[in-house]
Amino acid sequence: MRIDIITCVPAMFSGTIDQSILKRAADKGLAEIHVHDLRDFAINKHNQIDDYAFGGGAGMVLMIEPIDKCITKLKSERAYDEVIYMSPDGETLSQGVSNELSLKKNIILLCGHYKGVDERVREHLATREISIGDYVLTGGELAAAVVADSVIRLLPGVMNDETSALTDSFQDDLIAPPVYTRPAEYNNWKVPDVLTSGHQAKIEAWRFEQQVQRTKAKRPDLLKNPDSED
């Protein structure tokens, strides 16, 4: 998989890309992340990429021309499955969306900044808009990093235990069950007996029950029928 990120603040990605899952995926040759500085496509010698909004109002708007130039260059080199604009009013990122994107080959993530992008970018260049929540950030960089992490970790071979991602919260519209590790007793706080019983069927049944109960208590909106155990 290849993810190309378009941003006017490329330095924000240096630590993210060089650490953790993203670095592991790159080292294994399973994913590539390329960050493109929008100012490399500026319209003049002053590196201008933004301007005032027509009609007035506070804040600057990223211009369509630099964005179009960057996307056009990238598309001349390869085909892209999606051009995603990171937007606070896009569809909300979910595990299902991450699962879907992990099946793609090439993706562009466009980071807005200031008051966002010229609307024509959304109308003619972006194929999809994604939000990580109902709040506003200074720019789309942090949101793009979240999308990249949530997608790349799902690629086969990235995680040491490929079944790990299948048991994450939200994979089955349920929250993950509680987990414990050694010691089995600490400060008189004990691990549930079933987890040390060695009876795998009982352990799996307990975990599922915990998932359902936790989801009912914490995220009942995920359950189609909150009163059902199925």
mmCIF file of C-alpha atoms in Angstrom:
data_model
loop_
_atom_site.group_PDB
_atom_site.id
_atom_site.type_symbol
_atom_site.label_atom_id
_atom_site.label_comp_id
_atom_site.label_asym_id
_atom_site.label_seq_id
_atom_site.Cartn_x
_atom_site.Cartn_y
_atom_site.Cartn_z
ATOM 1 C CA MET A 1 0.000 0.000 0.000
ATOM 2 C CA ARG A 2 1.080 3.557 -0.707
ATOM 3 C CA ILE A 3 -0.269 6.635 1.071
ATOM 4 C CA ASP A 4 0.604 10.089 -0.229
ATOM 5 C CA ILE A 5 -0.065 12.938 2.181
ATOM 6 C CA ILE A 6 -0.420 16.503 0.906
ATOM 7 C CA THR A 7 0.200 19.136 3.562
ATOM 8 C CA CYS A 8 1.536 22.627 4.133
ATOM 9 C CA VAL A 9 3.167 21.462 7.400
ATOM 10 C CA PRO A 10 5.210 18.376 6.409
ATOM 11 C CA ALA A 11 7.336 18.469 9.567
ATOM 12 C CA MET A 12 4.324 17.308 11.571
ATOM 13 C CA PHE A 13 4.707 13.805 10.116
ATOM 14 C CA SER A 14 8.404 13.179 10.720
ATOM 15 C CA GLY A 15 7.993 11.630 14.162
ATOM 16 C CA THR A 16 4.840 9.696 13.273
ATOM 17 C CA ILE A 17 6.185 8.010 10.167
ATOM 18 C CA ASP A 18 9.495 7.063 11.767
ATOM 19 C CA GLN A 19 7.958 5.292 14.748
ATOM 20 C CA SER A 20 5.857 2.313 15.752
ATOM 21 C CA ILE A 21 3.589 0.459 13.329
ATOM 22 C CA LEU A 22 4.178 2.791 10.389
ATOM 23 C CA LYS A 23 7.947 2.317 10.517
ATOM 24 C CA ARG A 24 7.546 -1.437 10.928
ATOM 25 C CA ALA A 25 5.305 -1.585 7.866
ATOM 26 C CA ALA A 26 7.812 0.453 5.852
ATOM 27 C CA ASP A 27 10.763 -1.645 6.998
ATOM 28 C CA LYS A 28 8.926 -4.791 5.910
ATOM 29 C CA GLY A 29 8.134 -3.269 2.520
ATOM 30 C CA LEU A 30 4.403 -3.558 3.190
ATOM 31 C CA ALA A 31 3.527 0.138 3.076
ATOM 32 C CA GLU A 32 4.940 3.442 1.924
ATOM 33 C CA ILE A 33 4.052 6.893 3.201
ATOM 34 C CA HIS A 34 5.168 9.896 1.181
ATOM 35 C CA VAL A 35 4.639 13.443 2.431
ATOM 36 C CA HIS A 36 4.370 16.259 -0.106
ATOM 37 C CA ASP A 37 4.849 19.903 0.796
ATOM 38 C CA LEU A 38 2.076 21.934 -0.799
ATOM 39 C CA ARG A 39 4.431 24.914 -0.952
ATOM 40 C CA ASP A 40 6.436 23.071 -3.616
ATOM 41 C CA PHE A 41 3.448 23.766 -5.850
ATOM 42 C CA ALA A 42 2.965 27.408 -4.844
ATOM 43 C CA ILE A 43 1.688 29.844 -7.437
ATOM 44 C CA ASN A 44 4.489 32.420 -7.154
ATOM 45 C CA LYS A 45 7.963 33.145 -5.800
ATOM 46 C CA HIS A 46 6.456 34.047 -2.430
ATOM 47 C CA ASN A 47 5.341 30.418 -1.961
ATOM 48 C CA GLN A 48 1.726 31.502 -1.829
ATOM 49 C CA ILE A 49 -0.724 28.671 -1.297
ATOM 50 C CA ASP A 50 -3.580 30.504 0.436
ATOM 51 C CA ASP A 51 -5.659 33.639 0.000
ATOM 52 C CA TYR A 52 -8.591 35.526 1.481
ATOM 53 C CA ALA A 53 -12.075 34.140 0.957
ATOM 54 C CA PHE A 54 -14.324 35.750 -1.614
ATOM 55 C CA GLY A 55 -17.079 37.630 0.170
ATOM 56 C CA GLY A 56 -14.900 38.455 3.148
ATOM 57 C CA GLY A 57 -14.634 36.822 6.551
ATOM 58 C CA ALA A 58 -11.838 35.888 8.927
ATOM 59 C CA GLY A 59 -9.155 33.342 8.064
ATOM 60 C CA MET A 60 -7.294 32.194 4.985
ATOM 61 C CA VAL A 61 -8.285 29.500 2.486
ATOM 62 C CA LEU A 62 -5.966 27.040 0.709
ATOM 63 C CA MET A 63 -6.072 27.800 -3.002
ATOM 64 C CA ILE A 64 -7.200 25.290 -5.603
ATOM 65 C CA GLU A 65 -4.256 25.733 -8.005
ATOM 66 C CA PRO A 66 -1.420 24.374 -5.806
ATOM 67 C CA ILE A 67 -3.591 21.465 -4.686
ATOM 68 C CA ASP A 68 -4.606 20.631 -8.248
ATOM 69 C CA LYS A 69 -0.982 20.789 -9.416
ATOM 70 C CA CYS A 70 0.142 18.401 -6.677
ATOM 71 C CA ILE A 71 -2.660 15.892 -7.231
ATOM 72 C CA THR A 72 -2.190 16.045 -11.003
ATOM 73 C CA LYS A 73 1.519 15.286 -10.631
ATOM 74 C CA LEU A 74 0.844 12.333 -8.362
ATOM 75 C CA LYS A 75 -1.844 10.959 -10.680
ATOM 76 C CA SER A 76 0.567 11.181 -13.610
ATOM 77 C CA GLU A 77 2.796 8.678 -11.814
ATOM 78 C CA ARG A 78 0.228 6.095 -10.693
ATOM 79 C CA ALA A 79 -3.491 5.429 -10.326
ATOM 80 C CA TYR A 80 -5.170 6.226 -7.021
ATOM 81 C CA ASP A 81 -8.112 4.460 -5.464
ATOM 82 C CA GLU A 82 -9.113 7.450 -3.353
ATOM 83 C CA VAL A 83 -8.300 11.137 -2.942
ATOM 84 C CA ILE A 84 -9.411 11.774 0.629
ATOM 85 C CA TYR A 85 -9.865 15.241 2.057
ATOM 86 C CA MET A 86 -9.526 15.303 5.840
ATOM 87 C CA SER A 87 -12.565 17.346 6.803
ATOM 88 C CA PRO A 88 -14.401 17.934 10.109
ATOM 89 C CA ASP A 89 -17.707 17.433 8.305
ATOM 90 C CA GLY A 90 -16.753 14.303 6.371
ATOM 91 C CA GLU A 91 -17.898 10.769 7.168
ATOM 92 C CA THR A 92 -16.692 9.707 10.590
ATOM 93 C CA LEU A 93 -13.711 7.370 10.643
ATOM 94 C CA SER A 94 -14.711 3.970 11.980
ATOM 95 C CA GLN A 95 -13.142 0.535 12.104
ATOM 96 C CA GLY A 96 -15.258 -0.406 9.125
ATOM 97 C CA VAL A 97 -13.877 2.510 7.108
ATOM 98 C CA SER A 98 -10.319 1.576 8.103
ATOM 99 C CA ASN A 99 -10.943 -2.037 7.086
ATOM 100 C CA GLU A 100 -12.230 -0.865 3.710
ATOM 101 C CA LEU A 101 -9.292 1.472 3.081
ATOM 102 C CA SER A 102 -6.782 -1.239 4.023
ATOM 103 C CA LEU A 103 -7.854 -3.095 0.868
ATOM 104 C CA LYS A 104 -6.859 -0.165 -1.361
ATOM 105 C CA LYS A 105 -3.530 0.091 -3.159
ATOM 106 C CA ASN A 106 -2.861 3.836 -3.470
ATOM 107 C CA ILE A 107 -4.466 6.622 -1.433
ATOM 108 C CA ILE A 108 -3.994 10.385 -1.261
ATOM 109 C CA LEU A 109 -4.736 12.150 2.026
ATOM 110 C CA LEU A 110 -5.202 15.889 1.621
ATOM 111 C CA CYS A 111 -4.764 17.996 4.756
ATOM 112 C CA GLY A 112 -6.698 21.220 4.974
ATOM 113 C CA HIS A 113 -5.447 24.168 6.998
ATOM 114 C CA TYR A 114 -6.626 27.568 8.163
ATOM 115 C CA LYS A 115 -10.301 27.840 7.078
ATOM 116 C CA GLY A 116 -9.997 24.793 4.834
ATOM 117 C CA VAL A 117 -9.711 24.455 1.068
ATOM 118 C CA ASP A 118 -11.349 26.147 -1.886
ATOM 119 C CA GLU A 119 -14.697 24.363 -2.271
ATOM 120 C CA ARG A 120 -13.811 23.380 -5.846
ATOM 121 C CA VAL A 121 -11.254 20.967 -4.394
ATOM 122 C CA ARG A 122 -14.073 19.133 -2.658
ATOM 123 C CA GLU A 123 -16.328 19.325 -5.692
ATOM 124 C CA HIS A 124 -13.882 18.177 -8.364
ATOM 125 C CA LEU A 125 -10.716 16.649 -6.891
ATOM 126 C CA ALA A 126 -11.601 14.756 -3.707
ATOM 127 C CA THR A 127 -13.341 11.405 -4.040
ATOM 128 C CA ARG A 128 -14.096 11.120 -0.349
ATOM 129 C CA GLU A 129 -14.064 13.153 2.869
ATOM 130 C CA ILE A 130 -13.238 11.707 6.281
ATOM 131 C CA SER A 131 -13.441 13.179 9.776
ATOM 132 C CA ILE A 132 -11.973 11.740 12.983
ATOM 133 C CA GLY A 133 -14.585 13.422 15.177
ATOM 134 C CA ASP A 134 -16.953 16.299 15.696
ATOM 135 C CA TYR A 135 -14.362 18.907 16.550
ATOM 136 C CA VAL A 136 -12.064 21.245 14.651
ATOM 137 C CA LEU A 137 -8.270 21.004 14.502
ATOM 138 C CA THR A 138 -5.843 23.614 13.205
ATOM 139 C CA GLY A 139 -5.233 21.411 10.191
ATOM 140 C CA GLY A 140 -5.826 17.943 8.823
ATOM 141 C CA GLU A 141 -2.343 16.648 9.641
ATOM 142 C CA LEU A 142 -3.194 14.934 12.928
ATOM 143 C CA ALA A 143 -6.308 13.434 11.368
ATOM 144 C CA ALA A 144 -4.306 12.110 8.404
ATOM 145 C CA ALA A 145 -1.806 10.504 10.780
ATOM 146 C CA VAL A 146 -4.679 8.783 12.592
ATOM 147 C CA VAL A 147 -6.088 7.440 9.325
ATOM 148 C CA ALA A 148 -2.676 6.190 8.181
ATOM 149 C CA ASP A 149 -2.056 4.372 11.459
ATOM 150 C CA SER A 150 -5.531 2.830 11.638
ATOM 151 C CA VAL A 151 -5.292 1.553 8.064
ATOM 152 C CA ILE A 152 -1.682 0.372 7.818
ATOM 153 C CA ARG A 153 -1.814 -1.662 11.028
ATOM 154 C CA LEU A 154 -4.459 -3.834 9.339
ATOM 155 C CA LEU A 155 -2.249 -4.867 6.437
ATOM 156 C CA PRO A 156 -1.293 -8.564 6.524
ATOM 157 C CA GLY A 157 2.174 -9.022 7.972
ATOM 158 C CA VAL A 158 2.432 -5.635 9.683
ATOM 159 C CA MET A 159 1.510 -6.889 13.144
ATOM 160 C CA ASN A 160 3.520 -9.736 14.643
ATOM 161 C CA ASP A 161 0.303 -11.569 15.492
ATOM 162 C CA GLU A 162 -2.068 -11.144 12.563
ATOM 163 C CA THR A 163 -5.043 -12.251 14.665
ATOM 164 C CA SER A 164 -4.506 -9.331 17.032
ATOM 165 C CA ALA A 165 -6.289 -6.802 14.825
ATOM 166 C CA LEU A 166 -9.284 -9.124 14.527
ATOM 167 C CA THR A 167 -9.884 -8.883 18.275
ATOM 168 C CA ASP A 168 -9.655 -5.093 18.488
ATOM 169 C CA SER A 169 -12.553 -2.984 19.674
ATOM 170 C CA PHE A 170 -15.200 -2.274 17.025
ATOM 171 C CA GLN A 171 -14.203 -5.091 14.663
ATOM 172 C CA ASP A 172 -17.509 -6.827 15.453
ATOM 173 C CA ASP A 173 -19.309 -3.690 16.626
ATOM 174 C CA LEU A 174 -18.311 -4.633 20.156
ATOM 175 C CA ILE A 175 -15.800 -3.148 22.586
ATOM 176 C CA ALA A 176 -12.824 -5.357 23.394
ATOM 177 C CA PRO A 177 -12.967 -7.390 26.620
ATOM 178 C CA PRO A 178 -10.738 -6.615 29.620
ATOM 179 C CA VAL A 179 -7.210 -8.036 29.521
ATOM 180 C CA TYR A 180 -4.816 -8.996 32.314
ATOM 181 C CA THR A 181 -1.211 -10.104 32.611
ATOM 182 C CA ARG A 182 1.194 -11.353 35.316
ATOM 183 C CA PRO A 183 1.093 -11.470 38.256
ATOM 184 C CA ALA A 184 -2.251 -13.237 38.709
ATOM 185 C CA GLU A 185 -2.629 -11.505 42.083
ATOM 186 C CA TYR A 186 -1.311 -8.095 43.029
ATOM 187 C CA ASN A 187 -2.161 -6.109 46.157
ATOM 188 C CA ASN A 188 -5.027 -8.571 46.723
ATOM 189 C CA TRP A 189 -6.406 -7.706 43.270
ATOM 190 C CA LYS A 190 -6.998 -10.982 41.418
ATOM 191 C CA VAL A 191 -7.302 -11.892 37.784
ATOM 192 C CA PRO A 192 -10.654 -13.633 37.066
ATOM 193 C CA ASP A 193 -10.267 -17.346 37.693
ATOM 194 C CA VAL A 194 -11.587 -18.309 34.268
ATOM 195 C CA LEU A 195 -8.576 -16.702 32.563
ATOM 196 C CA THR A 196 -6.126 -18.931 34.420
ATOM 197 C CA SER A 197 -8.271 -22.062 34.125
ATOM 198 C CA GLY A 198 -6.766 -23.224 30.841
ATOM 199 C CA HIS A 199 -10.284 -23.987 29.544
ATOM 200 C CA GLN A 200 -10.231 -22.118 26.236
ATOM 201 C CA ALA A 201 -13.934 -22.525 25.418
ATOM 202 C CA LYS A 202 -14.915 -21.036 28.773
ATOM 203 C CA ILE A 203 -12.384 -18.242 28.321
ATOM 204 C CA GLU A 204 -13.801 -17.319 24.910
ATOM 205 C CA ALA A 205 -17.364 -17.396 26.267
ATOM 206 C CA TRP A 206 -16.333 -15.136 29.169
ATOM 207 C CA ARG A 207 -14.612 -12.714 26.805
ATOM 208 C CA PHE A 208 -17.659 -12.475 24.552
ATOM 209 C CA GLU A 209 -19.934 -11.906 27.540
ATOM 210 C CA GLN A 210 -17.634 -9.140 28.724
ATOM 211 C CA GLN A 211 -17.659 -7.573 25.265
ATOM 212 C CA VAL A 212 -21.430 -7.469 25.165
ATOM 213 C CA GLN A 213 -21.763 -6.119 28.713
ATOM 214 C CA ARG A 214 -19.076 -3.480 28.190
ATOM 215 C CA THR A 215 -20.620 -2.373 24.929
ATOM 216 C CA LYS A 216 -24.050 -2.087 26.541
ATOM 217 C CA ALA A 217 -22.597 0.017 29.344
ATOM 218 C CA LYS A 218 -20.157 2.193 27.391
ATOM 219 C CA ARG A 219 -21.343 2.272 23.771
ATOM 220 C CA PRO A 220 -24.951 1.068 23.482
ATOM 221 C CA ASP A 221 -25.169 2.921 20.161
ATOM 222 C CA LEU A 222 -23.056 0.140 18.611
ATOM 223 C CA LEU A 223 -25.668 -2.516 19.365
ATOM 224 C CA LYS A 224 -28.590 -3.008 16.994
ATOM 225 C CA ASN A 225 -30.620 -4.382 19.912
ATOM 226 C CA PRO A 226 -29.085 -3.362 23.275
ATOM 227 C CA ASP A 227 -31.297 -5.812 25.164
ATOM 228 C CA SER A 228 -30.155 -8.808 23.135
ATOM 229 C CA GLU A 229 -27.275 -11.083 24.065
ATOM 230 C CA ASP A 230 -26.845 -12.107 20.397
#
